[in-house]
Amino acid sequence: MVPQTLKAHHLDYLNSQTTHSVSIVEVSAACACSEEMTKNVLKEIAEDKMPIHFDDQTVTLLNPILSKVSIVNQLKTERIGHHITLLQSVDSTNDYIKEHLSSLNHGSLVLAHEQTVGKGRLGRQWSSPAGKTLSMSLLLKPSNQKLRYSILTQMAAAALVRSLAANSDAQIKWPNDVLVNKKKISGILTEAEYSGSQLEGIIIGIGVNTNLDKEDIPEPLKEKASSLKIEADTVDPNKIVSRFLEFFETYYESWLSDQDTKPFLDVCRKHSALIGHRYWIEDTVSRRKASIDSLDDDGALVVTYLDTSETTPLISTHYSIRGDDGYI
Ligand code: BTN
C-alpha cells in the first residue's frame, strides 16, 4: 500500500491536468518520487476504480475529481467549509459525520470520492461510484436548540441549483431531488443527531451525479436518473462545492438573523419541477392525484387533491411525488 498522502498528491497533480495525457516522467517529477513509485501509485488509484487510463508511458485523468486544494483555493465563505475531510472511500459521508460528531466543528465538510453504502431518503440506497460522483456532507451545530431544521433541505436545494447554474438549468422536485431535463442528478438527505433531547448537530448530505457516463447508470434507472455530464457537459465538482458553500452560507446566516425564508424559497419556487402541474401524491397508505399549487413560507408543498378538492400543505416530507408513468 502506498501512503495516502502520496496518492492524494498524485491525484491533485492529475486533476490540474485533467483530460490531458501526461507522461509518467512528468508526473513523477511533479510529485517528487521515482517513476516506479508513480506507477505503483497509479496502479492503486486504478484499483480504487478512479477514472484514469494509464500505460507504461502516459496517464490521463478522464474527468475532474474532488480536490481539497482546489476547493480551498476557490472558497469565499466566512465559517462554512473551513475544515474539510476528503476520503477515498467511506460507507456514507453522513454516517462518517455522525461517528465523529464530537470532534467536528460547525461548518465541517466531509467529502468522499466513493461511498459504498450511500443512503437516500425513506431508507433508499444512493449510488456513488468512485471519482464520477460528488458525495458531501455538511455539519451544522446551531446554538438555537429549537431550530426548524426541516427547511434546510429547501435551503440546500436552492443553493445547489444556483451552484449548478453555470452548467445547467436545474429544477427542484420537492422535497429533495434536483433534476436536469426531468432526470434526477442529485438528492439531499438532511439528518439531525440528538443526545437525549439535546440537538448535537444537523447533517446536510448531498449526492450529485457529476461525471457518470451513460453506461454507469443501471438499466432500470435510465428513465429517471442521469448525470450532469450526460445532460450538459463534464463538470468540475470542486467548483460546485465551493459555490454551493458560498450560497448556502449566505442563506443560512441571513435566515438565522431574520427567519425570512423568502430569499431561498423564491429560488425553489422559480425552479420547481412540480408547481403548476398534476401529480400523484404517495405515502405508505395512499396514492392520490393532486394539482401542485405552490410552496408556502415554511417550505411545505401546497396541493389540491382532485378527489375532494381539499387544499393542504404537505407538512411531512414522507411523501413521494410521481407522474403517471413513474418518476415525473
Ligand atoms: C435522496 O435522493 O433520497 C437523497 C440522497 C442523498 C445522498 C447523499 S450522498 C452524501 C450523503 N451521504 C449519504 O449517505 N447520503 C447523502
Short mmCIF file of C-alpha atoms and ligand atoms in Angstrom, two decimals:
data_model
loop_
_atom_site.label_atom_id
_atom_site.label_comp_id
_atom_site.label_asym_id
_atom_site.label_seq_id
_atom_site.Cartn_x
_atom_site.Cartn_y
_atom_site.Cartn_z
CA MET A 1 0.00 0.00 0.00
CA VAL A 2 1.33 3.43 -0.92
CA PRO A 3 0.85 6.24 1.62
CA GLN A 4 -2.49 8.06 1.29
CA THR A 5 -0.75 11.45 1.08
CA LEU A 6 1.25 10.30 -1.94
CA LYS A 7 -1.95 9.16 -3.62
CA ALA A 8 -3.62 12.49 -2.84
CA HIS A 9 -0.59 14.33 -4.21
CA HIS A 10 -0.72 12.36 -7.48
CA LEU A 11 -4.48 12.85 -7.77
CA ASP A 12 -4.11 16.61 -7.21
CA TYR A 13 -1.46 16.83 -9.89
CA LEU A 14 -3.52 14.79 -12.35
CA ASN A 15 -6.53 16.94 -11.51
CA SER A 16 -4.60 20.04 -12.52
CA GLN A 17 -4.04 18.36 -15.91
CA THR A 18 -7.49 16.75 -16.29
CA THR A 19 -8.30 15.10 -19.62
CA HIS A 20 -4.76 15.75 -20.91
CA SER A 21 -2.48 12.82 -21.35
CA VAL A 22 0.61 13.36 -19.17
CA SER A 23 3.86 11.40 -19.27
CA ILE A 24 4.75 9.25 -16.28
CA VAL A 25 8.12 11.05 -16.20
CA GLU A 26 6.34 14.39 -15.80
CA VAL A 27 4.03 13.09 -13.06
CA SER A 28 6.85 11.52 -11.08
CA ALA A 29 8.90 14.74 -11.31
CA ALA A 30 5.91 16.85 -10.22
CA CYS A 31 5.25 14.52 -7.28
CA ALA A 32 8.95 14.23 -6.38
CA CYS A 33 9.12 10.47 -6.50
CA SER A 34 10.61 7.75 -8.71
CA GLU A 35 8.87 6.61 -11.88
CA GLU A 36 8.49 3.19 -10.32
CA MET A 37 6.75 4.66 -7.29
CA THR A 38 4.47 6.75 -9.53
CA LYS A 39 3.49 3.59 -11.42
CA ASN A 40 2.65 1.87 -8.11
CA VAL A 41 0.58 4.84 -7.03
CA LEU A 42 -1.28 4.91 -10.36
CA LYS A 43 -1.94 1.19 -10.08
CA GLU A 44 -3.55 1.71 -6.68
CA ILE A 45 -5.55 4.68 -7.94
CA ALA A 46 -6.87 2.46 -10.76
CA GLU A 47 -7.64 -0.30 -8.22
CA ASP A 48 -9.68 2.28 -6.31
CA LYS A 49 -11.76 2.47 -9.53
CA MET A 50 -10.89 6.12 -10.06
CA PRO A 51 -11.40 7.36 -13.65
CA ILE A 52 -7.83 7.10 -15.01
CA HIS A 53 -6.25 5.42 -18.01
CA PHE A 54 -2.56 4.69 -17.94
CA ASP A 55 0.08 2.63 -19.71
CA ASP A 56 3.84 2.43 -19.40
CA GLN A 57 4.40 5.92 -20.75
CA THR A 58 1.37 8.12 -20.07
CA VAL A 59 -1.60 8.67 -17.79
CA THR A 60 -4.91 10.51 -18.28
CA LEU A 61 -7.46 11.52 -15.68
CA LEU A 62 -10.75 11.24 -17.56
CA ASN A 63 -12.70 13.87 -15.65
CA PRO A 64 -12.11 16.39 -12.84
CA ILE A 65 -12.29 14.86 -9.37
CA LEU A 66 -12.67 16.21 -5.85
CA SER A 67 -9.61 18.03 -4.53
CA LYS A 68 -9.24 19.79 -1.19
CA VAL A 69 -6.66 22.21 -2.60
CA SER A 70 -8.95 23.20 -5.42
CA ILE A 71 -11.93 23.80 -3.09
CA VAL A 72 -9.87 25.77 -0.58
CA ASN A 73 -8.44 27.96 -3.37
CA GLN A 74 -11.94 28.92 -4.52
CA LEU A 75 -13.67 29.17 -1.15
CA LYS A 76 -15.05 32.57 -0.13
CA THR A 77 -17.04 31.65 2.97
CA GLU A 78 -16.66 33.05 6.49
CA ARG A 79 -17.20 29.91 8.56
CA ILE A 80 -18.59 27.06 6.50
CA GLY A 81 -16.30 24.58 4.77
CA HIS A 82 -13.11 25.66 6.53
CA HIS A 83 -12.45 22.19 7.86
CA ILE A 84 -12.54 19.67 5.02
CA THR A 85 -12.08 15.90 5.21
CA LEU A 86 -11.72 14.18 1.83
CA LEU A 87 -11.97 10.39 2.00
CA GLN A 88 -11.15 7.95 -0.77
CA SER A 89 -13.97 5.62 0.18
CA VAL A 90 -16.49 5.57 3.02
CA ASP A 91 -19.78 3.84 3.71
CA SER A 92 -21.69 7.13 3.93
CA THR A 93 -20.40 10.68 4.48
CA ASN A 94 -23.49 11.39 6.64
CA ASP A 95 -22.66 8.41 8.84
CA TYR A 96 -18.99 9.42 8.99
CA ILE A 97 -20.05 12.77 10.47
CA LYS A 98 -22.31 11.03 12.99
CA GLU A 99 -19.41 8.81 14.08
CA HIS A 100 -17.07 11.81 14.51
CA LEU A 101 -19.66 14.30 15.71
CA SER A 102 -17.93 15.40 18.91
CA SER A 103 -14.60 16.14 17.21
CA LEU A 104 -16.06 18.04 14.24
CA ASN A 105 -16.92 21.74 14.44
CA HIS A 106 -19.78 23.70 12.98
CA GLY A 107 -19.27 24.07 9.23
CA SER A 108 -17.10 20.96 8.80
CA LEU A 109 -17.39 19.34 5.41
CA VAL A 110 -16.83 15.67 4.66
CA LEU A 111 -16.35 14.58 1.06
CA ALA A 112 -15.67 11.20 -0.49
CA HIS A 113 -14.56 10.03 -3.91
CA GLU A 114 -16.73 6.95 -3.35
CA GLN A 115 -19.49 5.80 -0.99
CA THR A 116 -20.11 2.11 -0.51
CA VAL A 117 -23.40 2.37 1.38
CA GLY A 118 -24.74 5.78 0.37
CA LYS A 119 -28.17 6.49 1.87
CA GLY A 120 -31.17 8.25 0.41
CA ARG A 121 -34.45 9.46 1.85
CA LEU A 122 -37.01 6.91 3.10
CA GLY A 123 -34.31 4.26 3.58
CA ARG A 124 -33.41 4.16 -0.11
CA GLN A 125 -29.92 3.50 -1.41
CA TRP A 126 -27.78 6.12 -3.09
CA SER A 127 -25.10 5.01 -5.50
CA SER A 128 -21.78 6.93 -5.59
CA PRO A 129 -19.22 5.33 -7.94
CA ALA A 130 -15.59 6.44 -7.43
CA GLY A 131 -14.41 9.70 -8.99
CA LYS A 132 -17.54 10.24 -11.08
CA THR A 133 -19.91 11.45 -8.39
CA LEU A 134 -19.89 14.08 -5.68
CA SER A 135 -20.72 12.97 -2.14
CA MET A 136 -20.62 15.65 0.51
CA SER A 137 -21.97 16.19 3.99
CA LEU A 138 -22.02 19.50 5.80
CA LEU A 139 -22.25 19.65 9.59
CA LEU A 140 -24.13 22.46 11.31
CA LYS A 141 -24.03 22.94 15.06
CA PRO A 142 -26.54 25.71 15.69
CA SER A 143 -26.74 27.28 19.12
CA ASN A 144 -30.53 27.51 18.77
CA GLN A 145 -31.85 24.15 20.00
CA LYS A 146 -35.28 24.84 18.51
CA LEU A 147 -34.02 25.47 15.00
CA ARG A 148 -36.59 24.34 12.41
CA TYR A 149 -34.07 22.27 10.54
CA SER A 150 -36.53 20.68 8.09
CA ILE A 151 -36.39 23.87 6.00
CA LEU A 152 -32.64 23.31 5.47
CA THR A 153 -33.31 20.78 2.71
CA GLN A 154 -35.03 23.52 0.69
CA MET A 155 -32.20 25.93 1.55
CA ALA A 156 -29.64 23.39 0.32
CA ALA A 157 -31.68 22.70 -2.84
CA ALA A 158 -31.76 26.41 -3.67
CA ALA A 159 -28.01 26.77 -3.05
CA LEU A 160 -27.31 23.71 -5.17
CA VAL A 161 -29.45 24.82 -8.11
CA ARG A 162 -27.63 28.16 -8.10
CA SER A 163 -24.25 26.46 -7.89
CA LEU A 164 -25.14 24.38 -10.97
CA ALA A 165 -26.41 27.35 -12.98
CA ALA A 166 -23.17 27.76 -14.97
CA ASN A 167 -23.57 24.22 -16.24
CA SER A 168 -27.27 23.51 -16.44
CA ASP A 169 -30.77 24.75 -15.77
CA ALA A 170 -31.64 22.51 -12.83
CA GLN A 171 -35.08 22.07 -11.29
CA ILE A 172 -36.18 21.00 -7.83
CA LYS A 173 -38.58 18.14 -7.29
CA TRP A 174 -39.84 18.75 -3.76
CA PRO A 175 -38.72 17.78 -1.22
CA ASN A 176 -35.15 16.77 -2.02
CA ASP A 177 -34.43 15.89 -5.64
CA VAL A 178 -32.62 18.05 -8.17
CA LEU A 179 -33.32 17.33 -11.83
CA VAL A 180 -31.89 18.27 -15.18
CA ASN A 181 -34.05 17.59 -18.24
CA LYS A 182 -36.57 15.91 -15.89
CA LYS A 183 -33.99 13.35 -14.74
CA LYS A 184 -32.62 13.13 -11.22
CA ILE A 185 -28.99 14.20 -10.98
CA SER A 186 -28.88 14.93 -7.25
CA GLY A 187 -30.52 14.12 -3.93
CA ILE A 188 -30.35 15.73 -0.50
CA LEU A 189 -30.61 13.94 2.83
CA THR A 190 -30.87 16.13 5.93
CA GLU A 191 -30.48 14.36 9.26
CA ALA A 192 -30.44 15.61 12.85
CA GLU A 193 -28.43 14.00 15.63
CA TYR A 194 -29.67 14.18 19.21
CA SER A 195 -28.21 13.17 22.53
CA GLY A 196 -31.35 12.72 24.62
CA SER A 197 -33.29 15.87 23.87
CA GLN A 198 -30.14 17.86 23.06
CA LEU A 199 -29.65 18.70 19.38
CA GLU A 200 -25.99 17.83 18.72
CA GLY A 201 -25.82 18.56 15.02
CA ILE A 202 -27.57 18.73 11.70
CA ILE A 203 -26.07 16.94 8.73
CA ILE A 204 -26.88 18.02 5.22
CA GLY A 205 -25.84 15.25 2.84
CA ILE A 206 -25.77 15.92 -0.87
CA GLY A 207 -25.07 13.48 -3.66
CA VAL A 208 -24.55 14.74 -7.21
CA ASN A 209 -24.14 12.59 -10.30
CA THR A 210 -21.42 14.76 -11.76
CA ASN A 211 -19.46 12.83 -14.37
CA LEU A 212 -21.22 9.49 -14.72
CA ASP A 213 -21.36 8.15 -18.27
CA LYS A 214 -24.49 6.59 -19.77
CA GLU A 215 -23.14 3.09 -19.17
CA ASP A 216 -22.69 3.88 -15.44
CA ILE A 217 -26.45 4.30 -14.96
CA PRO A 218 -28.09 0.92 -14.26
CA GLU A 219 -30.63 -0.03 -16.94
CA PRO A 220 -33.73 0.12 -14.66
CA LEU A 221 -32.78 3.68 -13.59
CA LYS A 222 -32.04 5.10 -17.05
CA GLU A 223 -35.56 6.53 -17.38
CA LYS A 224 -35.32 8.56 -14.19
CA ALA A 225 -31.64 9.16 -13.36
CA SER A 226 -28.83 10.87 -15.20
CA SER A 227 -25.70 12.94 -14.66
CA LEU A 228 -24.55 16.47 -15.41
CA LYS A 229 -22.05 15.07 -17.90
CA ILE A 230 -24.77 13.20 -19.79
CA GLU A 231 -27.30 16.06 -19.74
CA ALA A 232 -24.91 19.01 -20.15
CA ASP A 233 -21.15 18.67 -20.00
CA THR A 234 -18.27 17.37 -17.89
CA VAL A 235 -18.16 19.33 -14.64
CA ASP A 236 -15.57 20.24 -12.03
CA PRO A 237 -17.03 19.03 -8.69
CA ASN A 238 -14.79 21.46 -6.78
CA LYS A 239 -16.49 24.45 -8.39
CA ILE A 240 -19.87 23.04 -7.43
CA VAL A 241 -18.75 22.50 -3.82
CA SER A 242 -17.22 25.95 -3.36
CA ARG A 243 -20.16 27.75 -4.97
CA PHE A 244 -22.66 25.65 -3.01
CA LEU A 245 -20.97 26.52 0.30
CA GLU A 246 -20.99 30.20 -0.54
CA PHE A 247 -24.68 30.31 -1.49
CA PHE A 248 -25.63 28.12 1.45
CA GLU A 249 -23.75 30.23 3.97
CA THR A 250 -25.37 33.43 2.71
CA TYR A 251 -28.87 31.92 3.00
CA TYR A 252 -28.15 30.29 6.36
CA GLU A 253 -26.66 33.35 8.10
CA SER A 254 -29.39 35.65 6.83
CA TRP A 255 -32.15 33.21 7.82
CA LEU A 256 -30.66 32.82 11.33
CA SER A 257 -30.78 36.56 11.78
CA ASP A 258 -34.28 37.31 10.43
CA GLN A 259 -36.05 33.92 9.90
CA ASP A 260 -37.02 35.10 6.42
CA THR A 261 -37.31 32.10 4.11
CA LYS A 262 -38.14 34.14 1.00
CA PRO A 263 -34.58 34.52 -0.38
CA PHE A 264 -34.11 30.76 -0.82
CA LEU A 265 -37.73 29.61 -1.16
CA ASP A 266 -38.19 32.01 -4.07
CA VAL A 267 -35.37 30.13 -5.82
CA CYS A 268 -37.14 26.84 -5.04
CA ARG A 269 -40.41 28.26 -6.43
CA LYS A 270 -38.76 29.57 -9.58
CA HIS A 271 -37.00 26.25 -10.19
CA SER A 272 -39.83 23.96 -9.10
CA ALA A 273 -40.39 21.00 -11.39
CA LEU A 274 -43.82 20.46 -9.83
CA ILE A 275 -45.74 23.72 -9.34
CA GLY A 276 -48.49 24.22 -11.91
CA HIS A 277 -48.73 20.52 -12.81
CA ARG A 278 -50.70 17.50 -11.64
CA TYR A 279 -49.00 14.60 -9.91
CA TRP A 280 -49.70 11.58 -7.73
CA ILE A 281 -49.01 12.14 -4.03
CA GLU A 282 -47.97 8.85 -2.49
CA ASP A 283 -47.23 7.71 1.03
CA THR A 284 -47.24 4.27 2.60
CA VAL A 285 -51.04 4.13 2.75
CA SER A 286 -52.42 6.18 -0.11
CA ARG A 287 -51.96 7.43 -3.67
CA ARG A 288 -53.98 10.50 -4.70
CA LYS A 289 -53.81 12.77 -7.69
CA ALA A 290 -53.39 16.47 -6.94
CA SER A 291 -52.64 19.73 -8.62
CA ILE A 292 -49.45 21.24 -7.21
CA ASP A 293 -50.25 24.83 -6.29
CA SER A 294 -47.29 26.44 -4.53
CA LEU A 295 -44.58 26.27 -1.90
CA ASP A 296 -45.61 28.02 1.31
CA ASP A 297 -43.32 30.13 3.51
CA ASP A 298 -42.49 27.09 5.67
CA GLY A 299 -41.27 25.14 2.66
CA ALA A 300 -44.34 22.87 2.54
CA LEU A 301 -45.73 21.93 -0.87
CA VAL A 302 -49.34 23.13 -1.16
CA VAL A 303 -51.52 20.77 -3.17
CA THR A 304 -55.21 20.44 -4.06
CA TYR A 305 -56.45 16.85 -4.15
CA LEU A 306 -58.56 16.22 -7.21
CA ASP A 307 -60.90 13.71 -5.50
CA THR A 308 -62.02 16.02 -2.66
CA SER A 309 -60.86 19.49 -3.86
CA GLU A 310 -59.21 19.87 -0.45
CA THR A 311 -56.19 22.22 -0.49
CA THR A 312 -53.49 21.37 2.01
CA PRO A 313 -49.78 21.85 2.69
CA LEU A 314 -47.77 18.61 2.77
CA ILE A 315 -46.23 19.01 6.19
CA SER A 316 -44.32 15.76 6.34
CA THR A 317 -41.61 15.01 3.78
CA HIS A 318 -42.53 11.34 3.85
CA TYR A 319 -44.41 11.73 0.59
CA SER A 320 -43.25 10.77 -2.86
CA ILE A 321 -44.48 12.74 -5.86
CA ARG A 322 -44.94 10.69 -9.01
CA GLY A 323 -46.06 11.22 -12.60
CA ASP A 324 -48.50 8.98 -14.44
CA ASP A 325 -45.67 6.97 -15.96
CA GLY A 326 -43.38 6.83 -12.99
CA TYR A 327 -40.83 9.30 -11.71
CA ILE A 328 -42.18 12.60 -13.07
C1 BTN B 1 -32.15 11.01 -1.89
O1 BTN B 1 -32.16 11.21 -3.09
O2 BTN B 1 -33.06 10.37 -1.33
C2 BTN B 1 -31.06 11.60 -1.06
C3 BTN B 1 -29.69 11.15 -1.49
C4 BTN B 1 -28.60 11.73 -0.62
C5 BTN B 1 -27.24 11.18 -0.94
C6 BTN B 1 -26.16 11.89 -0.19
S1 BTN B 1 -24.56 11.48 -0.79
C7 BTN B 1 -23.82 12.24 0.58
C8 BTN B 1 -24.65 11.87 1.79
N1 BTN B 1 -24.26 10.57 2.30
C9 BTN B 1 -25.23 9.69 2.20
O3 BTN B 1 -25.16 8.50 2.59
N2 BTN B 1 -26.32 10.24 1.64
C10 BTN B 1 -26.09 11.63 1.32
#
